[in-house]
Amino acid sequence: VILTDQYTCTAECQIVHAVWGTTLFNTTVHYTVFSNGQIKVSQKLVPSAVLRRLPSLPRVGLTMQLIPSLCSVGYFGRGPGENYPDRKSGSEFGLYSTTPAEM
């Protein structure tokens, strides 16, 4: 955990994903919490040599639980609904806003 100033806190998590002793990918996730309540989450995924030989990477994502009393959620990504590798071309990158109940 890094206090970048008296009102902002950043945490970094480094994760190694492995199956049967073989590393599949390394992930670094940064969480930044701002004094106004905003949370910025960024993720970097580095595939191992084993995965680089595949035609496409396995599905990787983040899951978060939000309290229903939140009134809005804003995010940058493909949207506005869920999307998967076989239909992502139909989802534009952009800034989206919704409610936790609609996610």
A tleap script that builds the chain and sets N, CA, C and O, in Angstrom:
source leaprc.protein.ff14SB
mol = sequence {
  NVAL ILE LEU THR ASP GLN TYR THR CYS THR
  ALA GLU CYS GLN ILE VAL HIE ALA VAL TRP
  GLY THR THR LEU PHE ASN THR THR VAL HIE
  TYR THR VAL PHE SER ASN GLY GLN ILE LYS
  VAL SER GLN LYS LEU VAL PRO SER ALA VAL
  LEU ARG ARG LEU PRO SER LEU PRO ARG VAL
  GLY LEU THR MET GLN LEU ILE PRO SER LEU
  CYS SER VAL GLY TYR PHE GLY ARG GLY PRO
  GLY GLU ASN TYR PRO ASP ARG LYS SER GLY
  SER GLU PHE GLY LEU TYR SER THR THR PRO
  ALA GLU CMET
}
set mol.1.N position { 0.848 -1.174 0.000 }
set mol.1.CA position { 0.000 0.000 0.000 }
set mol.1.C position { 0.889 1.230 0.000 }
set mol.1.O position { 1.833 1.324 0.784 }
set mol.2.N position { 0.584 2.170 -0.882 }
set mol.2.CA position { 1.364 3.391 -1.018 }
set mol.2.C position { 0.432 4.578 -0.806 }
set mol.2.O position { -0.588 4.696 -1.484 }
set mol.3.N position { 0.773 5.446 0.119 }
set mol.3.CA position { 0.027 6.687 0.285 }
set mol.3.C position { 0.666 7.720 -0.631 }
set mol.3.O position { 1.758 8.214 -0.348 }
set mol.4.N position { -0.015 8.049 -1.736 }
set mol.4.CA position { 0.573 8.972 -2.697 }
set mol.4.C position { 0.425 10.422 -2.244 }
set mol.4.O position { 1.220 11.270 -2.651 }
set mol.5.N position { -0.547 10.720 -1.432 }
set mol.5.CA position { -0.674 11.992 -0.723 }
set mol.5.C position { -1.629 11.735 0.424 }
set mol.5.O position { -2.049 10.595 0.623 }
set mol.6.N position { -1.982 12.747 1.176 }
set mol.6.CA position { -2.789 12.469 2.360 }
set mol.6.C position { -4.220 12.076 2.039 }
set mol.6.O position { -4.966 11.686 2.937 }
set mol.7.N position { -4.623 12.172 0.760 }
set mol.7.CA position { -6.001 11.855 0.390 }
set mol.7.C position { -6.144 10.701 -0.593 }
set mol.7.O position { -7.265 10.354 -0.966 }
set mol.8.N position { -5.051 10.107 -1.016 }
set mol.8.CA position { -5.095 9.048 -2.019 }
set mol.8.C position { -4.265 7.853 -1.552 }
set mol.8.O position { -3.173 8.020 -1.009 }
set mol.9.N position { -4.789 6.654 -1.768 }
set mol.9.CA position { -4.088 5.429 -1.378 }
set mol.9.C position { -4.054 4.492 -2.581 }
set mol.9.O position { -5.068 4.305 -3.254 }
set mol.10.N position { -2.896 3.907 -2.851 }
set mol.10.CA position { -2.750 2.965 -3.959 }
set mol.10.C position { -2.230 1.632 -3.430 }
set mol.10.O position { -1.299 1.597 -2.626 }
set mol.11.N position { -2.833 0.541 -3.882 }
set mol.11.CA position { -2.370 -0.804 -3.525 }
set mol.11.C position { -2.055 -1.553 -4.810 }
set mol.11.O position { -2.759 -1.410 -5.810 }
set mol.12.N position { -0.993 -2.352 -4.780 }
set mol.12.CA position { -0.610 -3.159 -5.936 }
set mol.12.C position { -0.604 -4.615 -5.523 }
set mol.12.O position { -0.022 -4.975 -4.500 }
set mol.13.N position { -1.251 -5.453 -6.319 }
set mol.13.CA position { -1.270 -6.896 -6.081 }
set mol.13.C position { -0.598 -7.578 -7.260 }
set mol.13.O position { -0.931 -7.307 -8.414 }
set mol.14.N position { 0.347 -8.463 -6.973 }
set mol.14.CA position { 0.977 -9.244 -8.034 }
set mol.14.C position { 0.575 -10.699 -7.837 }
set mol.14.O position { 0.727 -11.260 -6.752 }
set mol.15.N position { 0.060 -11.297 -8.906 }
set mol.15.CA position { -0.512 -12.643 -8.835 }
set mol.15.C position { 0.114 -13.500 -9.927 }
set mol.15.O position { 0.262 -13.053 -11.065 }
set mol.16.N position { 0.479 -14.726 -9.584 }
set mol.16.CA position { 0.965 -15.693 -10.564 }
set mol.16.C position { -0.099 -16.775 -10.689 }
set mol.16.O position { -0.442 -17.427 -9.702 }
set mol.17.N position { -0.616 -16.968 -11.880 }
set mol.17.CA position { -1.637 -17.983 -12.134 }
set mol.17.C position { -0.940 -19.212 -12.711 }
set mol.17.O position { -0.285 -19.132 -13.750 }
set mol.18.N position { -1.084 -20.335 -12.038 }
set mol.18.CA position { -0.412 -21.553 -12.480 }
set mol.18.C position { -1.362 -22.745 -12.399 }
set mol.18.O position { -2.270 -22.782 -11.569 }
set mol.19.N position { -1.131 -23.712 -13.274 }
set mol.19.CA position { -1.884 -24.962 -13.272 }
set mol.19.C position { -0.877 -26.096 -13.342 }
set mol.19.O position { -0.025 -26.119 -14.230 }
set mol.20.N position { -0.970 -27.019 -12.426 }
set mol.20.CA position { -0.085 -28.188 -12.363 }
set mol.20.C position { 1.395 -27.795 -12.437 }
set mol.20.O position { 2.189 -28.457 -13.104 }
set mol.21.N position { 1.747 -26.720 -11.749 }
set mol.21.CA position { 3.133 -26.284 -11.687 }
set mol.21.C position { 3.613 -25.476 -12.873 }
set mol.21.O position { 4.777 -25.077 -12.915 }
set mol.22.N position { 2.742 -25.226 -13.840 }
set mol.22.CA position { 3.117 -24.442 -15.012 }
set mol.22.C position { 2.516 -23.043 -14.903 }
set mol.22.O position { 1.299 -22.895 -14.782 }
set mol.23.N position { 3.360 -22.026 -14.945 }
set mol.23.CA position { 2.868 -20.646 -14.897 }
set mol.23.C position { 2.169 -20.327 -16.205 }
set mol.23.O position { 2.722 -20.535 -17.285 }
set mol.24.N position { 0.939 -19.816 -16.099 }
set mol.24.CA position { 0.173 -19.440 -17.281 }
set mol.24.C position { 0.317 -17.954 -17.581 }
set mol.24.O position { 0.546 -17.567 -18.727 }
set mol.25.N position { 0.184 -17.118 -16.546 }
set mol.25.CA position { 0.393 -15.695 -16.725 }
set mol.25.C position { 0.611 -15.018 -15.382 }
set mol.25.O position { 0.238 -15.537 -14.329 }
set mol.26.N position { 1.223 -13.851 -15.450 }
set mol.26.CA position { 1.437 -13.006 -14.278 }
set mol.26.C position { 0.526 -11.795 -14.413 }
set mol.26.O position { 0.386 -11.224 -15.494 }
set mol.27.N position { -0.084 -11.416 -13.310 }
set mol.27.CA position { -1.009 -10.291 -13.311 }
set mol.27.C position { -0.582 -9.284 -12.252 }
set mol.27.O position { -0.200 -9.653 -11.141 }
set mol.28.N position { -0.652 -8.018 -12.610 }
set mol.28.CA position { -0.466 -6.938 -11.645 }
set mol.28.C position { -1.736 -6.107 -11.662 }
set mol.28.O position { -2.171 -5.654 -12.721 }
set mol.29.N position { -2.332 -5.905 -10.498 }
set mol.29.CA position { -3.549 -5.112 -10.374 }
set mol.29.C position { -3.249 -3.926 -9.463 }
set mol.29.O position { -2.716 -4.099 -8.367 }
set mol.30.N position { -3.590 -2.731 -9.914 }
set mol.30.CA position { -3.432 -1.515 -9.123 }
set mol.30.C position { -4.812 -1.015 -8.722 }
set mol.30.O position { -5.696 -0.869 -9.566 }
set mol.31.N position { -4.991 -0.756 -7.441 }
set mol.31.CA position { -6.212 -0.156 -6.915 }
set mol.31.C position { -5.832 1.206 -6.356 }
set mol.31.O position { -4.942 1.294 -5.510 }
set mol.32.N position { -6.486 2.267 -6.809 }
set mol.32.CA position { -6.266 3.597 -6.259 }
set mol.32.C position { -7.594 4.107 -5.737 }
set mol.32.O position { -8.581 4.166 -6.470 }
set mol.33.N position { -7.611 4.477 -4.459 }
set mol.33.CA position { -8.818 5.003 -3.816 }
set mol.33.C position { -8.594 6.489 -3.571 }
set mol.33.O position { -7.628 6.885 -2.918 }
set mol.34.N position { -9.491 7.299 -4.098 }
set mol.34.CA position { -9.397 8.744 -3.972 }
set mol.34.C position { -10.307 9.248 -2.853 }
set mol.34.O position { -11.252 8.564 -2.459 }
set mol.35.N position { -10.023 10.426 -2.353 }
set mol.35.CA position { -10.774 10.972 -1.225 }
set mol.35.C position { -12.239 11.237 -1.559 }
set mol.35.O position { -13.069 11.311 -0.653 }
set mol.36.N position { -12.576 11.382 -2.846 }
set mol.36.CA position { -13.976 11.622 -3.221 }
set mol.36.C position { -14.773 10.321 -3.358 }
set mol.36.O position { -15.945 10.349 -3.733 }
set mol.37.N position { -14.141 9.182 -3.056 }
set mol.37.CA position { -14.826 7.895 -3.124 }
set mol.37.C position { -14.594 7.136 -4.418 }
set mol.37.O position { -14.973 5.969 -4.518 }
set mol.38.N position { -13.981 7.767 -5.408 }
set mol.38.CA position { -13.706 7.074 -6.662 }
set mol.38.C position { -12.619 6.033 -6.450 }
set mol.38.O position { -11.689 6.231 -5.668 }
set mol.39.N position { -12.752 4.929 -7.158 }
set mol.39.CA position { -11.756 3.856 -7.130 }
set mol.39.C position { -11.321 3.599 -8.564 }
set mol.39.O position { -12.149 3.367 -9.445 }
set mol.40.N position { -10.012 3.642 -8.787 }
set mol.40.CA position { -9.465 3.343 -10.111 }
set mol.40.C position { -8.793 1.978 -10.023 }
set mol.40.O position { -7.951 1.747 -9.155 }
set mol.41.N position { -9.170 1.075 -10.926 }
set mol.41.CA position { -8.594 -0.267 -10.969 }
set mol.41.C position { -7.962 -0.455 -12.337 }
set mol.41.O position { -8.614 -0.241 -13.360 }
set mol.42.N position { -6.701 -0.852 -12.362 }
set mol.42.CA position { -6.048 -1.172 -13.635 }
set mol.42.C position { -5.367 -2.522 -13.499 }
set mol.42.O position { -4.877 -2.875 -12.426 }
set mol.43.N position { -5.338 -3.271 -14.584 }
set mol.43.CA position { -4.799 -4.629 -14.569 }
set mol.43.C position { -3.850 -4.808 -15.743 }
set mol.43.O position { -4.149 -4.395 -16.864 }
set mol.44.N position { -2.708 -5.424 -15.481 }
set mol.44.CA position { -1.753 -5.765 -16.542 }
set mol.44.C position { -1.554 -7.272 -16.501 }
set mol.44.O position { -1.256 -7.835 -15.447 }
set mol.45.N position { -1.717 -7.915 -17.630 }
set mol.45.CA position { -1.598 -9.366 -17.740 }
set mol.45.C position { -0.453 -9.687 -18.694 }
set mol.45.O position { -0.427 -9.180 -19.816 }
set mol.46.N position { 0.488 -10.518 -18.268 }
set mol.46.CA position { 1.606 -10.937 -19.113 }
set mol.46.C position { 1.525 -12.452 -19.279 }
set mol.46.O position { 1.769 -13.188 -18.322 }
set mol.47.N position { 1.182 -12.934 -20.492 }
set mol.47.CA position { 1.063 -14.379 -20.695 }
set mol.47.C position { 2.436 -15.052 -20.732 }
set mol.47.O position { 3.426 -14.450 -21.148 }
set mol.48.N position { 2.478 -16.298 -20.293 }
set mol.48.CA position { 3.713 -17.080 -20.356 }
set mol.48.C position { 3.940 -17.549 -21.790 }
set mol.48.O position { 3.080 -17.374 -22.653 }
set mol.49.N position { 5.088 -18.139 -22.032 }
set mol.49.CA position { 5.401 -18.669 -23.367 }
set mol.49.C position { 4.391 -19.732 -23.784 }
set mol.49.O position { 4.067 -19.850 -24.965 }
set mol.50.N position { 3.892 -20.506 -22.818 }
set mol.50.CA position { 2.892 -21.553 -23.115 }
set mol.50.C position { 1.649 -20.920 -23.727 }
set mol.50.O position { 1.136 -21.413 -24.732 }
set mol.51.N position { 1.157 -19.829 -23.131 }
set mol.51.CA position { -0.063 -19.200 -23.636 }
set mol.51.C position { 0.179 -18.419 -24.914 }
set mol.51.O position { -0.739 -18.269 -25.720 }
set mol.52.N position { 1.375 -17.922 -25.119 }
set mol.52.CA position { 1.656 -17.156 -26.338 }
set mol.52.C position { 1.561 -18.026 -27.590 }
set mol.52.O position { 1.418 -17.504 -28.695 }
set mol.53.N position { 1.640 -19.340 -27.426 }
set mol.53.CA position { 1.522 -20.245 -28.578 }
set mol.53.C position { 0.068 -20.510 -28.954 }
set mol.53.O position { -0.196 -21.040 -30.033 }
set mol.54.N position { -0.876 -20.156 -28.092 }
set mol.54.CA position { -2.297 -20.378 -28.386 }
set mol.54.C position { -2.812 -19.330 -29.370 }
set mol.54.O position { -2.281 -18.221 -29.417 }
set mol.55.N position { -3.831 -19.660 -30.151 }
set mol.55.CA position { -4.375 -18.683 -31.100 }
set mol.55.C position { -5.049 -17.489 -30.419 }
set mol.55.O position { -5.087 -16.397 -30.985 }
set mol.56.N position { -5.579 -17.690 -29.211 }
set mol.56.CA position { -6.159 -16.573 -28.453 }
set mol.56.C position { -5.999 -16.871 -26.968 }
set mol.56.O position { -5.932 -18.030 -26.556 }
set mol.57.N position { -5.939 -15.812 -26.176 }
set mol.57.CA position { -5.783 -15.973 -24.730 }
set mol.57.C position { -7.095 -16.429 -24.103 }
set mol.57.O position { -8.169 -16.115 -24.617 }
set mol.58.N position { -7.018 -17.167 -22.999 }
set mol.58.CA position { -8.239 -17.500 -22.263 }
set mol.58.C position { -8.893 -16.227 -21.746 }
set mol.58.O position { -8.233 -15.196 -21.613 }
set mol.59.N position { -10.170 -16.294 -21.458 }
set mol.59.CA position { -10.900 -15.138 -20.938 }
set mol.59.C position { -10.363 -14.758 -19.569 }
set mol.59.O position { -10.237 -15.608 -18.688 }
set mol.60.N position { -10.054 -13.511 -19.394 }
set mol.60.CA position { -9.541 -12.991 -18.129 }
set mol.60.C position { -10.314 -11.729 -17.808 }
set mol.60.O position { -10.550 -10.909 -18.695 }
set mol.61.N position { -10.708 -11.557 -16.572 }
set mol.61.CA position { -11.434 -10.347 -16.200 }
set mol.61.C position { -11.385 -10.107 -14.717 }
set mol.61.O position { -10.737 -10.838 -13.968 }
set mol.62.N position { -12.070 -9.088 -14.309 }
set mol.62.CA position { -12.166 -8.728 -12.900 }
set mol.62.C position { -13.623 -8.807 -12.483 }
set mol.62.O position { -14.524 -8.488 -13.259 }
set mol.63.N position { -13.841 -9.236 -11.253 }
set mol.63.CA position { -15.181 -9.263 -10.683 }
set mol.63.C position { -15.159 -8.436 -9.419 }
set mol.63.O position { -14.242 -8.553 -8.606 }
set mol.64.N position { -16.164 -7.605 -9.253 }
set mol.64.CA position { -16.274 -6.760 -8.066 }
set mol.64.C position { -17.681 -6.840 -7.523 }
set mol.64.O position { -18.645 -6.935 -8.282 }
set mol.65.N position { -17.796 -6.801 -6.230 }
set mol.65.CA position { -19.116 -6.719 -5.616 }
set mol.65.C position { -19.336 -5.278 -5.176 }
set mol.65.O position { -18.495 -4.685 -4.501 }
set mol.66.N position { -20.470 -4.728 -5.567 }
set mol.66.CA position { -20.810 -3.354 -5.230 }
set mol.66.C position { -22.052 -3.339 -4.350 }
set mol.66.O position { -22.943 -4.175 -4.503 }
set mol.67.N position { -22.103 -2.398 -3.446 }
set mol.67.CA position { -23.286 -2.312 -2.590 }
set mol.67.C position { -24.425 -1.678 -3.388 }
set mol.67.O position { -24.202 -0.731 -4.143 }
set mol.68.N position { -25.642 -2.195 -3.225 }
set mol.68.CA position { -26.780 -1.716 -4.020 }
set mol.68.C position { -27.095 -0.233 -3.809 }
set mol.68.O position { -27.713 0.389 -4.673 }
set mol.69.N position { -26.684 0.338 -2.683 }
set mol.69.CA position { -27.020 1.739 -2.427 }
set mol.69.C position { -26.204 2.718 -3.275 }
set mol.69.O position { -26.498 3.913 -3.292 }
set mol.70.N position { -25.182 2.220 -3.978 }
set mol.70.CA position { -24.454 3.105 -4.888 }
set mol.70.C position { -25.407 3.541 -5.997 }
set mol.70.O position { -26.199 2.736 -6.488 }
set mol.71.N position { -25.335 4.799 -6.390 }
set mol.71.CA position { -26.292 5.273 -7.382 }
set mol.71.C position { -25.774 5.165 -8.807 }
set mol.71.O position { -26.571 5.092 -9.743 }
set mol.72.N position { -24.449 5.152 -8.999 }
set mol.72.CA position { -23.946 5.025 -10.363 }
set mol.72.C position { -22.545 4.434 -10.376 }
set mol.72.O position { -21.784 4.546 -9.415 }
set mol.73.N position { -22.236 3.806 -11.492 }
set mol.73.CA position { -20.922 3.214 -11.718 }
set mol.73.C position { -20.465 3.681 -13.092 }
set mol.73.O position { -21.216 3.585 -14.063 }
set mol.74.N position { -19.237 4.185 -13.182 }
set mol.74.CA position { -18.675 4.581 -14.460 }
set mol.74.C position { -17.473 3.714 -14.764 }
set mol.74.O position { -16.703 3.385 -13.862 }
set mol.75.N position { -17.298 3.336 -16.032 }
set mol.75.CA position { -16.160 2.497 -16.396 }
set mol.75.C position { -15.744 2.748 -17.832 }
set mol.75.O position { -16.549 3.187 -18.653 }
set mol.76.N position { -14.469 2.464 -18.136 }
set mol.76.CA position { -13.937 2.529 -19.484 }
set mol.76.C position { -13.694 1.106 -19.942 }
set mol.76.O position { -13.022 0.341 -19.251 }
set mol.77.N position { -14.213 0.748 -21.063 }
set mol.77.CA position { -14.017 -0.601 -21.589 }
set mol.77.C position { -14.985 -0.850 -22.723 }
set mol.77.O position { -15.590 0.081 -23.254 }
set mol.78.N position { -15.127 -2.100 -23.089 }
set mol.78.CA position { -16.093 -2.470 -24.117 }
set mol.78.C position { -17.454 -2.566 -23.444 }
set mol.78.O position { -17.579 -3.159 -22.372 }
set mol.79.N position { -18.440 -2.006 -24.047 }
set mol.79.CA position { -19.740 -2.017 -23.410 }
set mol.79.C position { -20.838 -1.700 -24.404 }
set mol.79.O position { -20.607 -1.692 -25.613 }
set mol.80.N position { -22.005 -1.445 -23.910 }
set mol.80.CA position { -22.309 -1.274 -22.499 }
set mol.80.C position { -22.614 -2.576 -21.757 }
set mol.80.O position { -22.609 -2.577 -20.526 }
set mol.81.N position { -22.875 -3.670 -22.446 }
set mol.81.CA position { -23.177 -4.938 -21.779 }
set mol.81.C position { -21.970 -5.853 -21.725 }
set mol.81.O position { -20.868 -5.471 -22.118 }
set mol.82.N position { -22.186 -7.059 -21.238 }
set mol.82.CA position { -21.101 -8.051 -21.202 }
set mol.82.C position { -20.695 -8.400 -22.627 }
set mol.82.O position { -21.510 -8.351 -23.548 }
set mol.83.N position { -19.424 -8.754 -22.794 }
set mol.83.CA position { -18.981 -9.204 -24.105 }
set mol.83.C position { -17.896 -10.250 -23.944 }
set mol.83.O position { -17.226 -10.316 -22.914 }
set mol.84.N position { -17.732 -11.055 -24.957 }
set mol.84.CA position { -16.794 -12.169 -24.943 }
set mol.84.C position { -15.967 -12.120 -26.231 }
set mol.84.O position { -16.324 -11.397 -27.160 }
set mol.85.N position { -14.867 -12.880 -26.299 }
set mol.85.CA position { -14.003 -12.805 -27.486 }
set mol.85.C position { -14.729 -13.009 -28.812 }
set mol.85.O position { -14.365 -12.396 -29.816 }
set mol.86.N position { -15.742 -13.855 -28.826 }
set mol.86.CA position { -16.420 -14.126 -30.089 }
set mol.86.C position { -17.405 -13.041 -30.504 }
set mol.86.O position { -17.922 -13.080 -31.620 }
set mol.87.N position { -17.676 -12.076 -29.632 }
set mol.87.CA position { -18.590 -11.002 -30.021 }
set mol.87.C position { -18.121 -9.615 -29.596 }
set mol.87.O position { -18.903 -8.665 -29.587 }
set mol.88.N position { -16.847 -9.505 -29.247 }
set mol.88.CA position { -16.341 -8.217 -28.766 }
set mol.88.C position { -16.331 -7.144 -29.841 }
set mol.88.O position { -16.402 -5.959 -29.516 }
set mol.89.N position { -16.244 -7.520 -31.106 }
set mol.89.CA position { -16.229 -6.508 -32.165 }
set mol.89.C position { -17.541 -5.735 -32.213 }
set mol.89.O position { -17.593 -4.654 -32.799 }
set mol.90.N position { -18.582 -6.255 -31.619 }
set mol.90.CA position { -19.869 -5.560 -31.563 }
set mol.90.C position { -19.998 -4.638 -30.371 }
set mol.90.O position { -21.033 -3.997 -30.193 }
set mol.91.N position { -18.960 -4.562 -29.548 }
set mol.91.CA position { -18.979 -3.703 -28.364 }
set mol.91.C position { -17.873 -2.666 -28.478 }
set mol.91.O position { -16.692 -3.010 -28.518 }
set mol.92.N position { -18.253 -1.418 -28.528 }
set mol.92.CA position { -17.296 -0.323 -28.697 }
set mol.92.C position { -16.575 0.004 -27.393 }
set mol.92.O position { -17.170 -0.074 -26.318 }
set mol.93.N position { -15.288 0.371 -27.485 }
set mol.93.CA position { -14.577 0.909 -26.338 }
set mol.93.C position { -15.145 2.286 -26.043 }
set mol.93.O position { -15.407 3.063 -26.961 }
set mol.94.N position { -15.332 2.584 -24.787 }
set mol.94.CA position { -15.828 3.910 -24.428 }
set mol.94.C position { -16.004 4.054 -22.942 }
set mol.94.O position { -15.720 3.133 -22.176 }
set mol.95.N position { -16.477 5.223 -22.532 }
set mol.95.CA position { -16.833 5.484 -21.141 }
set mol.95.C position { -18.316 5.204 -20.993 }
set mol.95.O position { -19.136 5.722 -21.751 }
set mol.96.N position { -18.655 4.384 -20.016 }
set mol.96.CA position { -20.045 3.999 -19.805 }
set mol.96.C position { -20.447 4.283 -18.371 }
set mol.96.O position { -19.605 4.302 -17.474 }
set mol.97.N position { -21.715 4.498 -18.160 }
set mol.97.CA position { -22.255 4.741 -16.837 }
set mol.97.C position { -23.525 3.925 -16.675 }
set mol.97.O position { -24.345 3.858 -17.590 }
set mol.98.N position { -23.691 3.305 -15.517 }
set mol.98.CA position { -24.874 2.489 -15.240 }
set mol.98.C position { -25.065 2.437 -13.720 }
set mol.98.O position { -24.383 3.146 -12.981 }
set mol.99.N position { -25.966 1.622 -13.274 }
set mol.99.CA position { -26.169 1.411 -11.840 }
set mol.99.C position { -25.681 0.014 -11.485 }
set mol.99.O position { -25.615 -0.849 -12.361 }
set mol.100.N position { -25.337 -0.233 -10.217 }
set mol.100.CA position { -24.921 -1.587 -9.825 }
set mol.100.C position { -25.980 -2.641 -10.149 }
set mol.100.O position { -25.638 -3.759 -10.537 }
set mol.101.N position { -27.251 -2.299 -9.996 }
set mol.101.CA position { -28.321 -3.267 -10.264 }
set mol.101.C position { -28.365 -3.679 -11.728 }
set mol.101.O position { -28.756 -4.803 -12.040 }
set mol.102.N position { -27.969 -2.781 -12.633 }
set mol.102.CA position { -28.011 -3.081 -14.060 }
set mol.102.C position { -26.771 -3.761 -14.580 }
set mol.102.O position { -26.742 -4.175 -15.739 }
set mol.103.N position { -25.728 -3.894 -13.749 }
set mol.103.CA position { -24.487 -4.521 -14.215 }
set mol.103.C position { -24.634 -6.017 -14.240 }
set mol.103.O position { -23.695 -6.724 -14.605 }
savepdb mol mol.pdb
quit
